[in-house]
PDB file of C-alpha atoms and ligand atoms in Angstrom:
ATOM      1  CA  MET A   1     -48.825  22.597  -6.210  1.00 93.00           C
ATOM      2  CA  LYS A   2     -47.940  20.819  -3.293  1.00 96.00           C
ATOM      3  CA  VAL A   3     -48.703  21.669   0.325  1.00 97.00           C
ATOM      4  CA  ILE A   4     -46.316  21.956   2.981  1.00 98.00           C
ATOM      5  CA  GLU A   5     -47.086  22.470   6.380  1.00 97.00           C
ATOM      6  CA  ALA A   6     -43.941  22.840   8.862  1.00 98.00           C
ATOM      7  CA  ALA A   7     -43.962  22.668  12.464  1.00 97.00           C
ATOM      8  CA  ASP A   8     -43.357  25.935  13.049  1.00 97.00           C
ATOM      9  CA  TYR A   9     -40.999  28.789  11.815  1.00 98.00           C
ATOM     10  CA  GLU A  10     -37.979  27.264  11.902  1.00 98.00           C
ATOM     11  CA  ASP A  11     -38.915  23.919  10.690  1.00 98.00           C
ATOM     12  CA  LEU A  12     -40.586  26.607   7.778  1.00 98.00           C
ATOM     13  CA  SER A  13     -37.625  28.345   7.599  1.00 98.00           C
ATOM     14  CA  ARG A  14     -35.308  24.860   7.486  1.00 98.00           C
ATOM     15  CA  GLN A  15     -37.719  23.444   5.240  1.00 98.00           C
ATOM     16  CA  THR A  16     -37.574  26.509   2.549  1.00 98.00           C
ATOM     17  CA  ALA A  17     -33.809  26.092   2.761  1.00 99.00           C
ATOM     18  CA  GLU A  18     -34.079  22.769   1.878  1.00 98.00           C
ATOM     19  CA  ILE A  19     -35.912  23.263  -1.165  1.00 98.00           C
ATOM     20  CA  VAL A  20     -32.857  26.341  -2.241  1.00 99.00           C
ATOM     21  CA  ILE A  21     -29.552  24.146  -1.550  1.00 98.00           C
ATOM     22  CA  ALA A  22     -31.243  20.935  -3.191  1.00 98.00           C
ATOM     23  CA  GLN A  23     -32.307  23.495  -6.955  1.00 98.00           C
ATOM     24  CA  LEU A  24     -28.549  24.970  -6.582  1.00 98.00           C
ATOM     25  CA  ARG A  25     -27.040  21.273  -5.840  1.00 98.00           C
ATOM     26  CA  ALA A  26     -29.177  20.204  -9.144  1.00 98.00           C
ATOM     27  CA  LYS A  27     -28.333  24.174 -10.760  1.00 98.00           C
ATOM     28  CA  PRO A  28     -25.423  26.087  -9.668  1.00 98.00           C
ATOM     29  CA  SER A  29     -26.009  28.539 -11.992  1.00 98.00           C
ATOM     30  CA  SER A  30     -29.826  29.157 -10.884  1.00 98.00           C
ATOM     31  CA  LEU A  31     -31.225  31.922 -11.269  1.00 99.00           C
ATOM     32  CA  LEU A  32     -32.814  32.428  -8.000  1.00 99.00           C
ATOM     33  CA  VAL A  33     -35.145  34.736  -6.671  1.00 99.00           C
ATOM     34  CA  PHE A  34     -36.015  36.265  -3.837  1.00 98.00           C
ATOM     35  CA  PRO A  35     -38.957  38.237  -1.119  1.00 98.00           C
ATOM     36  CA  THR A  36     -38.196  40.429   1.416  1.00 97.00           C
ATOM     37  CA  GLY A  37     -40.342  41.527   4.322  1.00 95.00           C
ATOM     38  CA  ARG A  38     -40.222  39.404   7.550  1.00 96.00           C
ATOM     39  CA  THR A  39     -41.270  36.052   5.948  1.00 98.00           C
ATOM     40  CA  PRO A  40     -38.019  36.114   4.974  1.00 98.00           C
ATOM     41  CA  LEU A  41     -35.219  36.517   7.295  1.00 98.00           C
ATOM     42  CA  GLY A  42     -35.585  32.984   8.707  1.00 98.00           C
ATOM     43  CA  LEU A  43     -34.975  31.173   5.931  1.00 98.00           C
ATOM     44  CA  PHE A  44     -32.111  33.595   5.317  1.00 98.00           C
ATOM     45  CA  LYS A  45     -30.340  33.260   8.163  1.00 98.00           C
ATOM     46  CA  ALA A  46     -30.914  29.658   7.583  1.00 98.00           C
ATOM     47  CA  LEU A  47     -29.172  29.887   4.245  1.00 98.00           C
ATOM     48  CA  VAL A  48     -25.546  31.969   5.108  1.00 98.00           C
ATOM     49  CA  ASP A  49     -25.875  29.244   8.450  1.00 98.00           C
ATOM     50  CA  ALA A  50     -25.323  25.989   5.658  1.00 98.00           C
ATOM     51  CA  GLU A  51     -23.427  28.221   3.343  1.00 98.00           C
ATOM     52  CA  ARG A  52     -21.058  28.392   6.592  1.00 98.00           C
ATOM     53  CA  ALA A  53     -21.052  25.242   7.345  1.00 98.00           C
ATOM     54  CA  GLY A  54     -20.080  23.971   3.562  1.00 98.00           C
ATOM     55  CA  ARG A  55     -23.537  22.846   2.905  1.00 98.00           C
ATOM     56  CA  VAL A  56     -24.354  24.638   0.058  1.00 98.00           C
ATOM     57  CA  ASP A  57     -22.472  26.945  -2.815  1.00 98.00           C
ATOM     58  CA  PHE A  58     -23.533  30.032  -3.405  1.00 98.00           C
ATOM     59  CA  SER A  59     -21.536  30.857  -5.810  1.00 98.00           C
ATOM     60  CA  ALA A  60     -22.534  30.074  -9.235  1.00 98.00           C
ATOM     61  CA  ALA A  61     -26.393  31.537  -7.825  1.00 98.00           C
ATOM     62  CA  VAL A  62     -27.580  34.932  -9.770  1.00 98.00           C
ATOM     63  CA  PHE A  63     -30.155  36.324  -7.990  1.00 98.00           C
ATOM     64  CA  LEU A  64     -33.011  39.114  -9.131  1.00 98.00           C
ATOM     65  CA  THR A  65     -35.482  41.186  -7.082  1.00 97.00           C
ATOM     66  CA  LEU A  66     -38.920  40.352  -7.244  1.00 98.00           C
ATOM     67  CA  ASP A  67     -39.879  43.883  -6.667  1.00 98.00           C
ATOM     68  CA  GLU A  68     -38.763  46.969  -5.541  1.00 98.00           C
ATOM     69  CA  TYR A  69     -40.906  50.560  -4.559  1.00 98.00           C
ATOM     70  CA  ALA A  70     -40.384  52.953  -7.589  1.00 98.00           C
ATOM     71  CA  SER A  71     -39.233  56.955  -7.545  1.00 96.00           C
ATOM     72  CA  ILE A  72     -36.813  56.555  -5.127  1.00 97.00           C
ATOM     73  CA  ALA A  73     -33.453  57.207  -4.715  1.00 97.00           C
ATOM     74  CA  ALA A  74     -30.505  54.520  -5.318  1.00 95.00           C
ATOM     75  CA  ASP A  75     -29.168  55.124  -1.840  1.00 95.00           C
ATOM     76  CA  ASP A  76     -32.384  55.358   0.392  1.00 97.00           C
ATOM     77  CA  ARG A  77     -32.952  52.937   3.139  1.00 96.00           C
ATOM     78  CA  ARG A  78     -36.576  51.620   1.765  1.00 97.00           C
ATOM     79  CA  ARG A  79     -34.663  50.165  -1.565  1.00 97.00           C
ATOM     80  CA  LEU A  80     -36.053  46.445  -0.867  1.00 98.00           C
ATOM     81  CA  LEU A  81     -32.901  45.504  -2.614  1.00 98.00           C
ATOM     82  CA  LEU A  82     -30.636  46.768   0.819  1.00 97.00           C
ATOM     83  CA  TRP A  83     -32.750  44.881   2.765  1.00 96.00           C
ATOM     84  CA  LEU A  84     -31.877  41.763   0.853  1.00 98.00           C
ATOM     85  CA  LYS A  85     -28.166  43.057   1.173  1.00 98.00           C
ATOM     86  CA  LEU A  86     -27.897  43.912   4.200  1.00 98.00           C
ATOM     87  CA  GLU A  87     -30.249  40.266   5.595  1.00 98.00           C
ATOM     88  CA  LEU A  88     -28.854  37.675   2.824  1.00 98.00           C
ATOM     89  CA  LEU A  89     -26.754  38.992  -0.346  1.00 98.00           C
ATOM     90  CA  GLY A  90     -23.921  40.479   1.817  1.00 98.00           C
ATOM     91  CA  PRO A  91     -23.707  37.668   5.137  1.00 98.00           C
ATOM     92  CA  LEU A  92     -23.571  35.075   1.690  1.00 98.00           C
ATOM     93  CA  ARG A  93     -20.793  37.783  -0.036  1.00 98.00           C
ATOM     94  CA  ILE A  94     -22.546  37.718  -3.023  1.00 98.00           C
ATOM     95  CA  PRO A  95     -20.512  39.729  -5.646  1.00 98.00           C
ATOM     96  CA  ASP A  96     -23.243  43.143  -7.031  1.00 98.00           C
ATOM     97  CA  SER A  97     -22.039  40.996 -10.520  1.00 98.00           C
ATOM     98  CA  ALA A  98     -24.147  38.364 -10.034  1.00 98.00           C
ATOM     99  CA  VAL A  99     -26.916  40.603  -8.388  1.00 98.00           C
ATOM    100  CA  HIS A 100     -29.766  41.791 -11.210  1.00 98.00           C
ATOM    101  CA  ALA A 101     -32.122  44.412  -9.355  1.00 98.00           C
ATOM    102  CA  PHE A 102     -34.082  46.661  -9.856  1.00 98.00           C
ATOM    103  CA  ASP A 103     -33.389  50.490 -10.569  1.00 98.00           C
ATOM    104  CA  PRO A 104     -35.770  52.603  -9.360  1.00 98.00           C
ATOM    105  CA  LEU A 105     -35.199  55.202 -10.596  1.00 97.00           C
ATOM    106  CA  ALA A 106     -35.506  54.165 -14.126  1.00 98.00           C
ATOM    107  CA  GLU A 107     -37.799  54.156 -16.322  1.00 98.00           C
ATOM    108  CA  PRO A 108     -40.888  51.615 -15.625  1.00 98.00           C
ATOM    109  CA  HIS A 109     -41.583  50.453 -19.185  1.00 98.00           C
ATOM    110  CA  ALA A 110     -37.549  50.460 -20.413  1.00 98.00           C
ATOM    111  CA  GLU A 111     -36.595  49.360 -16.808  1.00 98.00           C
ATOM    112  CA  ALA A 112     -39.412  46.338 -17.425  1.00 98.00           C
ATOM    113  CA  ASP A 113     -38.108  45.464 -20.222  1.00 98.00           C
ATOM    114  CA  ARG A 114     -34.190  45.220 -19.051  1.00 98.00           C
ATOM    115  CA  ILE A 115     -35.284  43.273 -16.766  1.00 98.00           C
ATOM    116  CA  GLU A 116     -38.063  40.759 -18.404  1.00 98.00           C
ATOM    117  CA  ALA A 117     -34.421  40.183 -22.061  1.00 98.00           C
ATOM    118  CA  LEU A 118     -32.137  39.555 -18.626  1.00 98.00           C
ATOM    119  CA  ILE A 119     -34.404  36.560 -17.499  1.00 98.00           C
ATOM    120  CA  ALA A 120     -35.148  35.797 -20.940  1.00 98.00           C
ATOM    121  CA  GLU A 121     -31.289  35.869 -21.950  1.00 98.00           C
ATOM    122  CA  ARG A 122     -30.687  33.309 -18.630  1.00 97.00           C
ATOM    123  CA  GLY A 123     -33.353  30.238 -19.829  1.00 98.00           C
ATOM    124  CA  GLY A 124     -36.133  32.304 -17.276  1.00 98.00           C
ATOM    125  CA  ILE A 125     -35.601  32.059 -13.451  1.00 99.00           C
ATOM    126  CA  ASP A 126     -35.091  29.184 -12.064  1.00 98.00           C
ATOM    127  CA  LEU A 127     -36.875  29.251  -8.244  1.00 99.00           C
ATOM    128  CA  ALA A 128     -38.540  31.961  -7.454  1.00 99.00           C
ATOM    129  CA  ILE A 129     -39.418  32.071  -3.384  1.00 98.00           C
ATOM    130  CA  VAL A 130     -42.739  34.670  -2.580  1.00 98.00           C
ATOM    131  CA  GLY A 131     -43.899  35.696   0.841  1.00 98.00           C
ATOM    132  CA  LEU A 132     -47.660  36.685   1.008  1.00 98.00           C
ATOM    133  CA  GLY A 133     -49.286  39.903   1.872  1.00 97.00           C
ATOM    134  CA  PRO A 134     -52.420  40.187   3.644  1.00 96.00           C
ATOM    135  CA  ASN A 135     -54.659  41.161   0.927  1.00 97.00           C
ATOM    136  CA  GLY A 136     -52.940  38.324  -1.327  1.00 98.00           C
ATOM    137  CA  HIS A 137     -50.805  39.686  -3.082  1.00 98.00           C
ATOM    138  CA  ILE A 138     -47.295  38.211  -3.894  1.00 98.00           C
ATOM    139  CA  GLY A 139     -44.406  40.487  -5.223  1.00 98.00           C
ATOM    140  CA  MET A 140     -46.242  44.287  -5.400  1.00 98.00           C
ATOM    141  CA  ASN A 141     -48.707  42.438  -7.909  1.00 98.00           C
ATOM    142  CA  GLU A 142     -51.503  43.232  -5.972  1.00 98.00           C
ATOM    143  CA  PRO A 143     -55.516  42.627  -6.288  1.00 98.00           C
ATOM    144  CA  GLY A 144     -56.819  42.214  -9.879  1.00 98.00           C
ATOM    145  CA  SER A 145     -53.603  42.176 -11.336  1.00 98.00           C
ATOM    146  CA  ALA A 146     -54.024  39.308 -14.522  1.00 98.00           C
ATOM    147  CA  PHE A 147     -52.343  36.193 -14.587  1.00 98.00           C
ATOM    148  CA  ASP A 148     -50.939  36.916 -17.430  1.00 98.00           C
ATOM    149  CA  SER A 149     -49.508  40.277 -16.368  1.00 98.00           C
ATOM    150  CA  ARG A 150     -45.232  40.904 -17.362  1.00 98.00           C
ATOM    151  CA  THR A 151     -42.759  42.818 -14.782  1.00 98.00           C
ATOM    152  CA  ARG A 152     -43.493  46.228 -15.112  1.00 98.00           C
ATOM    153  CA  ARG A 153     -44.577  49.374 -12.926  1.00 98.00           C
ATOM    154  CA  VAL A 154     -48.059  48.707  -9.545  1.00 98.00           C
ATOM    155  CA  ASP A 155     -49.555  51.486  -7.566  1.00 98.00           C
ATOM    156  CA  LEU A 156     -50.210  49.801  -4.242  1.00 97.00           C
ATOM    157  CA  THR A 157     -53.607  49.454  -2.406  1.00 96.00           C
ATOM    158  CA  PRO A 158     -54.008  50.928   1.286  1.00 96.00           C
ATOM    159  CA  ALA A 159     -53.998  47.843   2.294  1.00 94.00           C
ATOM    160  CA  THR A 160     -49.995  47.480   1.259  1.00 95.00           C
ATOM    161  CA  ILE A 161     -48.955  50.996   2.210  1.00 97.00           C
ATOM    162  CA  ARG A 162     -50.574  50.204   6.011  1.00 96.00           C
ATOM    163  CA  SER A 163     -49.429  46.847   6.125  1.00 94.00           C
ATOM    164  CA  ASN A 164     -45.202  47.993   5.269  1.00 95.00           C
ATOM    165  CA  ALA A 165     -45.624  50.980   7.308  1.00 96.00           C
ATOM    166  CA  ALA A 166     -44.750  48.479   9.943  1.00 94.00           C
ATOM    167  CA  TYR A 167     -40.876  48.487   7.612  1.00 94.00           C
ATOM    168  CA  TRP A 168     -40.888  51.579   7.465  1.00 95.00           C
ATOM    169  CA  GLY A 169     -42.087  54.390  10.360  1.00 95.00           C
ATOM    170  CA  THR A 170     -46.052  55.306   9.375  1.00 96.00           C
ATOM    171  CA  GLU A 171     -48.038  55.680   6.675  1.00 97.00           C
ATOM    172  CA  ALA A 172     -46.674  58.349   5.205  1.00 97.00           C
ATOM    173  CA  ASP A 173     -42.820  56.300   4.903  1.00 96.00           C
ATOM    174  CA  VAL A 174     -44.982  54.016   2.211  1.00 97.00           C
ATOM    175  CA  PRO A 175     -44.160  54.478  -1.417  1.00 97.00           C
ATOM    176  CA  ARG A 176     -47.426  54.280  -2.934  1.00 97.00           C
ATOM    177  CA  ALA A 177     -45.620  52.755  -6.303  1.00 98.00           C
ATOM    178  CA  GLY A 178     -43.202  50.196  -6.667  1.00 98.00           C
ATOM    179  CA  LEU A 179     -41.546  47.862  -9.833  1.00 98.00           C
ATOM    180  CA  THR A 180     -42.836  43.722  -9.279  1.00 98.00           C
ATOM    181  CA  LEU A 181     -41.754  40.380 -11.346  1.00 98.00           C
ATOM    182  CA  GLY A 182     -45.391  39.852 -12.346  1.00 98.00           C
ATOM    183  CA  LEU A 183     -47.605  36.927 -12.499  1.00 98.00           C
ATOM    184  CA  GLY A 184     -46.925  35.310 -15.977  1.00 98.00           C
ATOM    185  CA  THR A 185     -43.163  36.398 -15.308  1.00 98.00           C
ATOM    186  CA  LEU A 186     -43.648  34.472 -11.824  1.00 98.00           C
ATOM    187  CA  GLY A 187     -45.990  31.569 -13.010  1.00 98.00           C
ATOM    188  CA  GLU A 188     -43.343  30.446 -15.966  1.00 98.00           C
ATOM    189  CA  ALA A 189     -40.295  30.214 -13.047  1.00 98.00           C
ATOM    190  CA  GLY A 190     -38.989  26.198 -12.895  1.00 98.00           C
ATOM    191  CA  LYS A 191     -40.158  25.659  -9.151  1.00 98.00           C
ATOM    192  CA  LEU A 192     -42.074  29.227  -6.895  1.00 98.00           C
ATOM    193  CA  VAL A 193     -42.508  28.861  -3.702  1.00 98.00           C
ATOM    194  CA  LEU A 194     -44.759  30.683  -1.526  1.00 98.00           C
ATOM    195  CA  ILE A 195     -43.737  31.192   2.398  1.00 98.00           C
ATOM    196  CA  THR A 196     -45.946  31.995   4.889  1.00 98.00           C
ATOM    197  CA  GLY A 197     -46.129  31.644   9.201  1.00 97.00           C
ATOM    198  CA  GLY A 198     -48.354  32.945  11.596  1.00 97.00           C
ATOM    199  CA  ALA A 199     -51.800  33.262  13.054  1.00 96.00           C
ATOM    200  CA  GLU A 200     -52.473  36.531  11.532  1.00 95.00           C
ATOM    201  CA  LYS A 201     -51.514  34.881   8.077  1.00 96.00           C
ATOM    202  CA  ALA A 202     -54.460  31.578   8.514  1.00 96.00           C
ATOM    203  CA  GLY A 203     -57.072  33.867   7.152  1.00 96.00           C
ATOM    204  CA  ILE A 204     -55.651  34.996   3.945  1.00 97.00           C
ATOM    205  CA  LEU A 205     -54.246  31.484   3.450  1.00 98.00           C
ATOM    206  CA  ALA A 206     -57.129  29.822   4.318  1.00 97.00           C
ATOM    207  CA  LYS A 207     -58.469  32.083   1.076  1.00 97.00           C
ATOM    208  CA  ALA A 208     -55.508  31.359  -1.259  1.00 98.00           C
ATOM    209  CA  LEU A 209     -55.999  27.752  -0.710  1.00 97.00           C
ATOM    210  CA  ASN A 210     -58.804  27.544  -1.303  1.00 96.00           C
ATOM    211  CA  ASP A 211     -60.700  30.165  -2.665  1.00 97.00           C
ATOM    212  CA  PRO A 212     -61.535  30.077  -6.477  1.00 98.00           C
ATOM    213  CA  ILE A 213     -58.251  30.596  -8.253  1.00 98.00           C
ATOM    214  CA  SER A 214     -58.885  34.181  -9.474  1.00 98.00           C
ATOM    215  CA  GLU A 215     -57.445  37.235 -10.266  1.00 98.00           C
ATOM    216  CA  ASP A 216     -58.857  38.429  -6.883  1.00 98.00           C
ATOM    217  CA  LEU A 217     -56.075  36.889  -4.749  1.00 98.00           C
ATOM    218  CA  PRO A 218     -53.239  37.032  -6.822  1.00 98.00           C
ATOM    219  CA  ALA A 219     -52.028  34.155  -4.018  1.00 98.00           C
ATOM    220  CA  THR A 220     -53.973  31.470  -6.152  1.00 98.00           C
ATOM    221  CA  ALA A 221     -52.057  32.149  -8.407  1.00 98.00           C
ATOM    222  CA  LEU A 222     -49.401  29.357  -7.040  1.00 97.00           C
ATOM    223  CA  ARG A 223     -51.996  26.087  -7.931  1.00 97.00           C
ATOM    224  CA  LEU A 224     -51.707  26.900 -11.749  1.00 96.00           C
ATOM    225  CA  HIS A 225     -48.093  26.433 -11.428  1.00 97.00           C
ATOM    226  CA  SER A 226     -47.037  23.066 -12.376  1.00 95.00           C
ATOM    227  CA  ASN A 227     -44.096  22.539  -9.825  1.00 97.00           C
ATOM    228  CA  GLY A 228     -45.625  25.079  -6.731  1.00 98.00           C
ATOM    229  CA  ILE A 229     -44.907  24.781  -3.478  1.00 98.00           C
ATOM    230  CA  VAL A 230     -46.692  26.504  -0.061  1.00 98.00           C
ATOM    231  CA  VAL A 231     -44.458  26.097   2.451  1.00 98.00           C
ATOM    232  CA  ALA A 232     -46.835  27.152   5.260  1.00 98.00           C
ATOM    233  CA  ASP A 233     -46.724  26.874   9.581  1.00 98.00           C
ATOM    234  CA  ARG A 234     -48.832  24.816  11.463  1.00 97.00           C
ATOM    235  CA  ALA A 235     -49.667  28.407  12.759  1.00 97.00           C
ATOM    236  CA  ALA A 236     -50.783  29.905   9.244  1.00 97.00           C
ATOM    237  CA  MET A 237     -52.610  26.801   8.594  1.00 95.00           C
ATOM    238  CA  GLY A 238     -55.157  26.538  10.968  1.00 88.00           C
ATOM    239  CA  GLN A 239     -57.753  27.322   8.761  1.00 59.00           C
ATOM    240  CA  ALA A 240     -56.874  26.385   6.050  1.00 63.00           C
ATOM    241  CA  THR A 241     -58.093  22.501   4.446  1.00 57.00           C
ATOM    242  CA  ARG A 242     -55.329  20.575   2.844  1.00 53.00           C
ATOM    243  CA  LEU A 243     -55.504  20.382  -0.939  1.00 50.00           C
ATOM    244  CA  PRO A 244     -54.694  16.539  -2.036  1.00 45.00           C
ATOM    245  CA  ASN A 245     -51.129  17.468  -2.733  1.00 42.00           C
TER     246      ASN A 245
HETATM  247  P1  LIG B 301     -43.868  39.494   5.472  1.00 75.59           P
HETATM  248  O1  LIG B 301     -44.611  40.715   4.388  1.00 75.59           O
HETATM  249  O2  LIG B 301     -42.994  38.298   4.792  1.00 75.59           O
HETATM  250  O3  LIG B 301     -43.545  40.533   6.452  1.00 75.59           O
HETATM  251  O4  LIG B 301     -45.229  39.705   6.128  1.00 75.59           O
HETATM  252  C1  LIG B 301     -45.393  39.542   2.988  1.00 75.59           C
HETATM  253  C2  LIG B 301     -45.852  40.298   1.812  1.00 75.59           C
HETATM  254  O5  LIG B 301     -46.667  41.573   2.234  1.00 75.59           O
HETATM  255  O6  LIG B 301     -45.687  39.855   0.800  1.00 75.59           O
END
């Protein structure tokens, strides 16, 4: 695993955008996975700016959502796909035909099988970018998720429900379950990139980088990935000891 320390949030966003741009230059038809949440917003803006400047071409790329709330309507305002469309896919003018997303109302086992089959048909995920949850989750792989877990329905932990309430209003507004790519699924991606920024993530990032690799801390799975990259700004790196690249 490689650790890239960015000077600040803007630099974190720019350096992560360069990883995406390099990926698309190497393979224009890449299967890409992006997270939602606050952290990737600067990355999305950097990618839209790069596309407008003609530095990157998304026309052959295929997108797959990392996770989604379960049991909500397709047009529910909390749908993570809508967040991604608003912040990234819309501004990039990506057609729906190039976007694969979880159906929140589908039968979860069949839906998970459909997504896994789709990944296999395309020869695997080329690049997956994930955020870091306050409890160390990646996607909706909460603490205790097996490192070989596949795409599936999961119950959200109280910590995630609390932190996600910031997006939607109150804890009562946060759905209790979700659908997520599994840690094993993400582990097979050609490149797995974790992005995190801000002093509030420093404690959990230090654990992710330094604590024993354990399913109790899903983000430690990055350290098992031969092409795992952590991009963190200086504020988040505060308490972390840099491991050798
Ligand atoms: P954030 O969310 O980017 O809004 O901090 C990360 C997460 O909870 O996975």
